[in-house]
CSV table of C-alpha atoms and ligand atoms in Angstrom, one decimal:
chain,number,residue,atom,x,y,z
A,1,MET,CA,179.4,136.0,321.8
A,2,PRO,CA,180.8,137.6,318.6
A,3,PRO,CA,179.0,140.8,317.4
A,4,LYS,CA,176.4,140.2,314.8
A,5,ARG,CA,177.5,141.0,311.2
A,6,ILE,CA,175.5,143.0,308.7
A,7,GLY,CA,176.3,143.3,305.0
A,8,ILE,CA,176.0,146.6,303.1
A,9,LEU,CA,175.7,147.1,299.3
A,10,THR,CA,175.1,149.8,296.8
A,11,GLY,CA,173.0,149.0,293.7
A,12,GLY,CA,172.0,150.8,290.6
A,13,GLY,CA,173.5,154.0,289.3
A,14,ASP,CA,175.9,155.9,291.5
A,15,ALA,CA,174.8,159.1,293.3
A,16,PRO,CA,176.7,161.7,295.4
A,17,GLY,CA,176.2,160.7,299.0
A,18,LEU,CA,176.5,156.9,298.7
A,19,ASN,CA,179.8,156.9,300.5
A,20,ALA,CA,178.5,159.2,303.2
A,21,VAL,CA,175.7,156.6,303.9
A,22,ILE,CA,178.3,153.7,304.1
A,23,ARG,CA,180.5,155.7,306.5
A,24,SER,CA,177.5,156.6,308.6
A,25,VAL,CA,176.2,153.0,308.9
A,26,VAL,CA,179.6,151.7,309.9
A,27,ARG,CA,180.2,154.4,312.5
A,28,SER,CA,176.7,154.4,313.9
A,29,ALA,CA,176.8,150.7,314.2
A,30,GLU,CA,180.0,150.8,316.1
A,31,ARG,CA,178.6,153.5,318.5
A,32,LEU,CA,175.3,151.6,319.0
A,33,GLY,CA,177.4,148.5,319.7
A,34,GLY,CA,175.0,146.7,317.4
A,35,PHE,CA,177.0,145.0,314.7
A,36,GLU,CA,180.1,144.9,312.5
A,37,THR,CA,179.6,145.9,308.9
A,38,TRP,CA,180.8,144.0,305.9
A,39,GLY,CA,180.9,145.7,302.5
A,40,ILE,CA,179.6,143.7,299.6
A,41,LEU,CA,181.3,144.7,296.3
A,42,ASP,CA,179.5,145.7,293.1
A,43,GLY,CA,175.9,145.4,294.4
A,44,PHE,CA,174.1,142.1,294.1
A,45,GLU,CA,176.9,140.8,291.8
A,46,GLY,CA,179.2,140.7,294.8
A,47,LEU,CA,176.7,138.8,296.8
A,48,LEU,CA,176.5,136.1,294.1
A,49,GLU,CA,180.3,136.0,293.8
A,50,ARG,CA,181.0,136.2,297.6
A,51,ARG,CA,183.1,139.4,297.3
A,52,PHE,CA,183.1,140.9,300.8
A,53,ARG,CA,185.2,143.4,302.6
A,54,PRO,CA,185.0,144.2,306.3
A,55,LEU,CA,184.5,147.9,307.0
A,56,ASP,CA,185.4,149.9,310.1
A,57,ARG,CA,186.0,153.5,311.3
A,58,ILE,CA,189.5,153.6,309.6
A,59,SER,CA,188.4,152.3,306.2
A,60,THR,CA,185.5,154.8,306.0
A,61,ARG,CA,187.6,157.8,306.9
A,62,GLY,CA,187.1,160.8,304.6
A,63,LEU,CA,184.1,159.3,302.9
A,64,VAL,CA,181.6,162.0,303.7
A,65,ARG,CA,182.7,164.1,300.9
A,66,ARG,CA,183.6,161.5,298.2
A,67,GLY,CA,181.4,161.0,295.2
A,68,GLY,CA,180.7,157.5,293.7
A,69,THR,CA,180.7,154.4,295.9
A,70,VAL,CA,183.8,152.8,297.3
A,71,LEU,CA,182.0,149.5,297.3
A,72,GLY,CA,181.3,149.6,293.5
A,73,THR,CA,177.8,149.1,292.1
A,74,SER,CA,176.0,147.4,289.2
A,75,ASN,CA,172.7,148.0,287.6
A,76,ARG,CA,172.9,144.9,285.4
A,77,CYS,CA,172.6,142.2,288.1
A,78,ASN,CA,169.2,140.9,289.2
A,79,PRO,CA,169.7,137.6,291.0
A,80,PHE,CA,166.1,136.6,290.1
A,81,ARG,CA,166.7,137.2,286.4
A,82,PHE,CA,170.5,136.7,286.1
A,83,ARG,CA,171.6,137.1,282.6
A,84,ASP,CA,174.3,134.7,281.4
A,85,PRO,CA,176.8,135.9,278.7
A,86,ASP,CA,174.7,134.0,276.0
A,87,GLY,CA,171.7,136.2,276.9
A,88,SER,CA,169.7,133.5,278.7
A,89,GLU,CA,168.2,134.2,282.1
A,90,ARG,CA,168.1,132.1,285.2
A,91,ASP,CA,167.0,132.6,288.9
A,92,ARG,CA,170.0,132.7,291.2
A,93,SER,CA,168.2,134.2,294.2
A,94,ARG,CA,168.8,131.1,296.4
A,95,GLU,CA,172.6,131.6,296.0
A,96,VAL,CA,172.2,135.0,297.5
A,97,LEU,CA,170.5,133.6,300.5
A,98,ASP,CA,173.1,130.8,300.8
A,99,ASN,CA,176.1,133.2,300.4
A,100,ALA,CA,174.7,135.6,303.0
A,101,ARG,CA,174.2,132.8,305.5
A,102,GLU,CA,177.6,131.3,304.9
A,103,ALA,CA,179.2,134.7,305.4
A,104,GLY,CA,177.4,135.0,308.7
A,105,LEU,CA,175.4,138.0,307.6
A,106,GLU,CA,172.4,138.4,309.8
A,107,GLY,CA,170.9,140.9,307.4
A,108,LEU,CA,171.7,143.4,304.7
A,109,ILE,CA,171.5,147.1,304.2
A,110,VAL,CA,170.7,147.8,300.6
A,111,ILE,CA,171.3,151.3,299.3
A,112,GLY,CA,169.6,151.6,295.9
A,113,GLY,CA,167.0,153.1,293.6
A,114,ASP,CA,163.7,151.6,292.6
A,115,GLY,CA,165.3,148.7,290.7
A,116,SER,CA,167.6,147.5,293.6
A,117,LEU,CA,164.9,148.1,296.2
A,118,ARG,CA,162.5,146.0,294.1
A,119,ILE,CA,165.0,143.2,294.2
A,120,ALA,CA,165.3,143.7,297.9
A,121,VAL,CA,161.5,143.3,298.3
A,122,GLU,CA,161.7,140.0,296.5
A,123,LEU,CA,164.6,138.8,298.7
A,124,VAL,CA,162.7,139.8,301.8
A,125,GLU,CA,159.8,137.6,300.6
A,126,LEU,CA,162.3,134.7,300.4
A,127,GLY,CA,163.3,135.3,304.0
A,128,LEU,CA,166.3,137.6,303.8
A,129,ALA,CA,166.5,140.3,306.4
A,130,ILE,CA,166.9,143.7,304.7
A,131,VAL,CA,166.8,147.4,305.5
A,132,GLY,CA,166.6,149.7,302.5
A,133,VAL,CA,168.1,153.2,302.0
A,134,PRO,CA,166.6,155.1,299.0
A,135,LYS,CA,169.1,156.6,296.5
A,136,THR,CA,168.7,158.4,293.1
A,137,ILE,CA,169.7,161.7,291.7
A,138,ASP,CA,166.2,161.6,289.9
A,139,ASN,CA,164.4,162.2,293.3
A,140,ASP,CA,161.5,160.1,291.9
A,141,LEU,CA,160.8,157.8,294.8
A,142,ALA,CA,157.3,158.4,296.3
A,143,ALA,CA,158.2,157.1,299.8
A,144,THR,CA,160.7,159.9,300.5
A,145,ASP,CA,160.5,163.7,300.1
A,146,TYR,CA,164.2,163.7,298.9
A,147,THR,CA,166.8,161.3,298.0
A,148,PHE,CA,170.5,162.2,298.6
A,149,GLY,CA,172.3,163.1,295.4
A,150,PHE,CA,169.5,165.1,294.0
A,151,TRP,CA,170.6,168.5,295.3
A,152,THR,CA,174.2,167.9,294.2
A,153,ALA,CA,172.9,167.1,290.7
A,154,ILE,CA,170.8,170.3,290.8
A,155,GLY,CA,173.9,172.3,291.7
A,156,THR,CA,175.9,170.8,288.8
A,157,ALA,CA,173.0,171.5,286.4
A,158,THR,CA,172.5,175.0,287.6
A,159,ASP,CA,176.2,175.8,287.2
A,160,ALA,CA,176.0,174.5,283.6
A,161,LEU,CA,173.0,176.8,282.9
A,162,ASP,CA,174.8,179.8,284.3
A,163,ARG,CA,177.8,179.0,282.0
A,164,LEU,CA,175.5,178.4,279.0
A,165,ARG,CA,173.9,181.8,279.6
A,166,ASP,CA,177.2,183.5,279.0
A,167,THR,CA,177.4,182.0,275.5
A,168,ALA,CA,173.7,182.5,274.8
A,169,GLU,CA,173.8,186.2,275.6
A,170,SER,CA,177.1,186.8,273.9
A,171,HIS,CA,176.2,185.0,270.6
A,172,HIS,CA,172.5,185.6,270.6
A,173,ARG,CA,172.0,181.9,270.5
A,174,VAL,CA,169.4,179.4,271.8
A,175,MET,CA,171.2,177.1,274.1
A,176,LEU,CA,169.5,173.7,274.9
A,177,LEU,CA,170.5,171.8,278.0
A,178,GLU,CA,169.4,168.1,278.2
A,179,LEU,CA,169.3,166.9,281.8
A,180,MET,CA,168.7,163.4,283.4
A,181,GLY,CA,165.7,162.2,285.3
A,182,ARG,CA,164.2,159.3,283.3
A,183,ASP,CA,160.4,159.7,283.4
A,184,ALA,CA,160.4,162.4,286.1
A,185,GLY,CA,161.1,166.1,285.5
A,186,TRP,CA,162.5,167.0,288.9
A,187,ILE,CA,166.1,167.7,287.9
A,188,ALA,CA,165.0,169.8,284.8
A,189,LEU,CA,162.4,171.7,286.8
A,190,CYS,CA,164.5,172.6,289.8
A,191,ALA,CA,167.7,173.3,287.9
A,192,GLY,CA,165.6,175.3,285.4
A,193,ILE,CA,164.1,177.5,288.1
A,194,ALA,CA,167.5,177.9,289.9
A,195,GLY,CA,169.2,178.8,286.6
A,196,ALA,CA,166.3,181.0,285.4
A,197,ALA,CA,165.8,179.1,282.2
A,198,ASP,CA,163.3,180.6,279.7
A,199,VAL,CA,161.7,177.2,278.7
A,200,ILE,CA,161.6,174.0,280.7
A,201,LEU,CA,160.4,170.8,279.0
A,202,ILE,CA,159.5,167.9,281.4
A,203,PRO,CA,157.8,164.5,280.8
A,204,GLU,CA,154.8,165.5,282.9
A,205,ILE,CA,153.9,168.4,280.6
A,206,PRO,CA,154.0,167.3,277.0
A,207,TYR,CA,155.2,170.2,274.7
A,208,ARG,CA,154.2,171.7,271.4
A,209,ILE,CA,157.1,172.9,269.3
A,210,GLU,CA,155.0,175.9,268.3
A,211,ALA,CA,154.8,177.1,271.9
A,212,VAL,CA,158.6,176.7,272.3
A,213,GLU,CA,159.1,178.7,269.1
A,214,ALA,CA,156.7,181.4,270.4
A,215,THR,CA,158.6,181.9,273.6
A,216,ILE,CA,161.9,182.2,271.8
A,217,GLU,CA,160.5,184.6,269.2
A,218,GLY,CA,158.6,186.6,271.8
A,219,ARG,CA,161.8,187.1,273.8
A,220,ALA,CA,163.7,188.2,270.6
A,221,ALA,CA,160.9,190.7,269.8
A,222,GLY,CA,161.1,192.0,273.3
A,223,GLY,CA,164.9,192.7,273.0
A,224,GLN,CA,166.3,189.5,274.3
A,225,PRO,CA,167.6,187.7,271.3
A,226,TYR,CA,168.7,184.5,273.2
A,227,SER,CA,167.1,181.8,275.2
A,228,LEU,CA,168.0,179.1,277.6
A,229,VAL,CA,165.9,175.9,277.2
A,230,VAL,CA,166.1,173.0,279.6
A,231,VAL,CA,165.0,169.7,278.2
A,232,ALA,CA,164.5,166.7,280.5
A,233,GLU,CA,165.8,163.5,278.9
A,234,GLY,CA,162.2,162.1,279.2
A,235,ALA,CA,160.5,165.2,277.6
A,236,VAL,CA,157.7,164.3,275.2
A,237,PRO,CA,156.1,166.2,272.4
A,238,VAL,CA,152.2,166.2,272.5
A,239,ASP,CA,151.2,162.9,270.9
A,240,GLY,CA,154.8,161.8,270.8
A,241,LYS,CA,157.1,159.5,272.7
A,242,PRO,CA,160.2,159.9,274.9
A,243,SER,CA,163.5,159.6,273.0
A,244,TYR,CA,165.3,156.4,273.7
A,245,VAL,CA,168.7,155.2,272.7
A,246,SER,CA,167.5,151.6,273.4
A,247,GLU,CA,164.3,150.1,274.7
A,248,ASP,CA,166.1,147.9,277.2
A,249,ALA,CA,169.3,149.1,278.9
A,250,GLY,CA,169.6,145.7,280.7
A,251,ASP,CA,168.4,147.1,284.0
A,252,GLY,CA,164.7,146.9,283.3
A,253,HIS,CA,164.5,150.5,282.1
A,254,PRO,CA,164.8,151.9,278.6
A,255,ARG,CA,167.9,154.1,278.0
A,256,HIS,CA,167.0,157.7,277.4
A,257,GLY,CA,168.9,159.9,275.0
A,258,GLY,CA,168.4,162.3,272.2
A,259,ALA,CA,165.6,164.5,273.6
A,260,GLY,CA,167.8,167.7,273.2
A,261,GLU,CA,168.9,166.8,269.7
A,262,ARG,CA,165.3,166.0,268.6
A,263,LEU,CA,164.2,169.4,269.9
A,264,ALA,CA,167.0,171.2,268.1
A,265,ARG,CA,166.1,169.5,264.8
A,266,GLU,CA,162.4,170.5,265.3
A,267,LEU,CA,163.3,174.1,266.1
A,268,MET,CA,166.0,174.6,263.4
A,269,PRO,CA,163.7,175.3,260.5
A,270,ARG,CA,161.4,177.5,262.6
A,271,ILE,CA,163.8,180.1,264.1
A,272,GLU,CA,166.6,182.2,262.8
A,273,HIS,CA,168.8,181.9,265.9
A,274,GLU,CA,171.7,179.5,266.0
A,275,ILE,CA,171.0,176.6,268.3
A,276,ARG,CA,173.5,174.6,270.3
A,277,THR,CA,172.7,171.5,272.4
A,278,THR,CA,174.6,170.4,275.5
A,279,VAL,CA,173.9,167.0,277.1
A,280,LEU,CA,175.1,167.2,280.7
A,281,GLY,CA,174.9,163.4,281.1
A,282,HIS,CA,176.9,161.7,283.8
A,283,LEU,CA,178.4,165.0,285.1
A,284,GLN,CA,175.2,165.1,287.0
A,285,ARG,CA,176.0,161.9,288.9
A,286,GLY,CA,179.5,162.5,290.0
A,287,GLY,CA,181.3,164.9,292.3
A,288,SER,CA,181.4,165.7,295.9
A,289,PRO,CA,178.0,165.8,297.6
A,290,VAL,CA,176.7,169.2,298.6
A,291,PRO,CA,176.2,169.7,302.4
A,292,PHE,CA,172.4,168.9,302.2
A,293,ASP,CA,173.2,165.5,300.6
A,294,ARG,CA,176.0,164.8,303.0
A,295,ILE,CA,173.7,165.5,306.0
A,296,LEU,CA,170.7,163.5,304.5
A,297,ALA,CA,173.0,160.6,303.7
A,298,THR,CA,174.5,160.6,307.2
A,299,ARG,CA,171.0,160.8,308.8
A,300,MET,CA,169.7,157.9,306.7
A,301,GLY,CA,172.8,155.8,307.4
A,302,THR,CA,172.3,156.3,311.2
A,303,ALA,CA,168.5,155.4,310.9
A,304,ALA,CA,169.4,152.3,308.8
A,305,ALA,CA,171.9,151.2,311.4
A,306,GLU,CA,169.3,151.6,314.2
A,307,LEU,CA,166.8,149.6,312.3
A,308,ALA,CA,169.3,146.8,311.6
A,309,SER,CA,170.7,146.7,315.2
A,310,THR,CA,167.1,146.5,316.6
A,311,GLY,CA,166.1,143.8,314.1
A,312,ARG,CA,163.4,145.9,312.4
A,313,TRP,CA,163.8,144.4,309.0
A,314,GLY,CA,161.8,144.9,305.8
A,315,ARG,CA,161.8,148.7,306.3
A,316,MET,CA,163.2,151.6,304.3
A,317,VAL,CA,164.4,154.8,305.8
A,318,CYS,CA,163.0,158.0,304.3
A,319,LEU,CA,162.7,161.8,304.8
A,320,ARG,CA,159.3,163.1,305.6
A,321,GLY,CA,159.3,166.9,306.1
A,322,GLU,CA,162.0,167.6,308.6
A,323,SER,CA,162.2,164.0,310.0
A,324,ILE,CA,163.8,160.8,309.1
A,325,CYS,CA,161.3,158.0,309.4
A,326,ASP,CA,160.9,154.5,308.1
A,327,VAL,CA,158.2,152.8,305.9
A,328,PRO,CA,157.7,149.2,304.7
A,329,LEU,CA,160.2,148.4,302.0
A,330,VAL,CA,157.4,147.5,299.6
A,331,GLU,CA,156.5,151.2,299.5
A,332,ALA,CA,159.8,151.9,297.8
A,333,ALA,CA,158.7,150.0,294.8
A,334,ALA,CA,155.3,151.6,294.6
A,335,GLN,CA,154.4,154.3,292.0
A,336,PRO,CA,157.2,156.8,291.1
A,337,LYS,CA,157.0,160.3,292.3
A,338,LEU,CA,156.4,162.7,289.4
A,339,VAL,CA,156.2,166.4,289.1
A,340,ASP,CA,152.6,167.7,289.7
A,341,PRO,CA,151.9,170.0,286.7
A,342,ARG,CA,149.5,171.9,289.0
A,343,GLY,CA,151.9,172.0,292.0
A,344,ASP,CA,153.5,175.1,293.4
A,345,LEU,CA,156.9,174.6,291.8
A,346,VAL,CA,155.5,174.7,288.3
A,347,ALA,CA,153.2,177.6,289.3
A,348,SER,CA,156.1,179.6,290.7
A,349,ALA,CA,158.2,178.9,287.6
A,350,ARG,CA,155.3,180.1,285.4
A,351,ALA,CA,154.7,183.1,287.6
A,352,THR,CA,158.3,184.2,287.1
A,353,GLY,CA,158.2,183.9,283.3
A,354,ILE,CA,159.3,180.4,282.6
A,355,THR,CA,157.2,178.6,279.9
A,356,PHE,CA,156.7,174.8,279.6
A,357,GLY,CA,155.9,174.5,275.9
A,358,ASP,CA,152.2,173.7,276.6
B,1,LIG,O1,168.5,157.0,287.6
B,1,LIG,C1,169.6,157.8,287.5
B,1,LIG,C2,170.0,158.0,286.1
B,1,LIG,O2,171.2,158.8,286.1
B,1,LIG,C3,169.0,158.5,285.1
B,1,LIG,O3,168.7,159.9,285.4
B,1,LIG,C4,169.5,158.2,283.8
B,1,LIG,O4,168.5,158.1,282.8
B,1,LIG,C5,170.1,156.8,284.0
B,1,LIG,O5,170.4,156.8,285.4
B,1,LIG,C6,171.4,156.6,283.3
B,1,LIG,O6,171.8,155.3,283.5
B,1,LIG,P1,173.2,154.7,283.0
B,1,LIG,O7,174.3,155.3,283.9
B,1,LIG,O8,173.1,153.3,283.3
B,1,LIG,O9,173.3,155.1,281.6
C-alpha cells in the first residue's frame, strides 16, 4: 500500500520559524513512517489552484535557519469568501475539499495565525482532516504560551532600540519606535523592557499625552535630556481610537499604521526636544529565527506530524509551560491573548522605571 499523503501549507503573514516547522514535519513524518508530505504553495490559494510540490529530506535541507516560507503564503485568500477581481465574493470551499481529495491528500497541516486557523476550523466542519500549528510574531493566540517568530521579532526590535538610544543620547532627542502587534502589546512591551525604553504605549493601557510629556520632561529635569518611547501600532489615546491606514486590509483585519506619527504630532507642541519617529515595520517579520524559535518550531512540527500520522485531526499543537500539547482547533480561533495591565510583566516594567502613559 502506498504511504498516506498529507498536505502542508503556510497561511497569513510570514514569521521566522515557518520553514523550520515545514522541515520538522517532513523529517518527523519520514521517521515515524507515517506519511509523505506535499507542500501546498501560497496558502489556501494553492489549494484552490492545485499548486502542489512533494517535499522530502533533501528539499527541506537547511531550512531550520531560513526566514520566510519556502511554500509562499497569502493572507488574502479565504475559500469561504473568495474575492474575485471585480470585488464580488463567492464560496469556493467545496473546491478545496475536491482538490485535496483528487490530490490524494488524507489531511492537511495548516500553519497559520488566527485568520488561517479560523478558515481551518470551517474546513474541518465541512469534513476536511486538519491539524493546526499556531504562528504569529504578535504572540496573541490564547491557546499557546508562545508562538514561534515572536522572540525573533523581539530581538530585532530590541536591537533597533539599542541603536536608537545612541542617537537619542548624542542629540538629546526623543526617539519614537513604532512596533507591530495589531491589538496586542506583546512585542512593544517585551522589546521595550529588553531595550530599557522610558515609555511604552500599548493598546491594553490607553495613554494620556500629558503623562508621556511628564515622563520626558521629568527625565530632562533629572539630567537625562533624551527619551526612548516605544509605541505599539495599536496604541490608543484615552477616549481615542487605534490609528489605521485602512479599515479593511482584505484579510478580515484593519491595517494599522500611523500610531508613531500621531504621537509625534501630539508631542511636538508640548516639548522642546527634537522628535524623530522610526517605524520598524516588516523588519520585525523577516530574518533568521533565533534559537528559541527554531526549537519551538521544530517541536511543534514533530507534534503536528505525530497527530497527523495517528489520525488525531481537528487539533492544534501548542506550548503550555515547558511542554508541547494539543488542544481542539476551535480554541485557536477563540479570544485573542492580550497583555494583562496588572500582570507581572507590566509590574516589573513599572518597577524598573518605565511608564505607560496612564
Ligand atoms: O500579524 C502579524 C503582523 O505583522 C501584524 O503585527 C501587522 O499589523 C500585520 O501583520 C501586517 O500585515 P501585512 O504584512 O499584511 O501588512
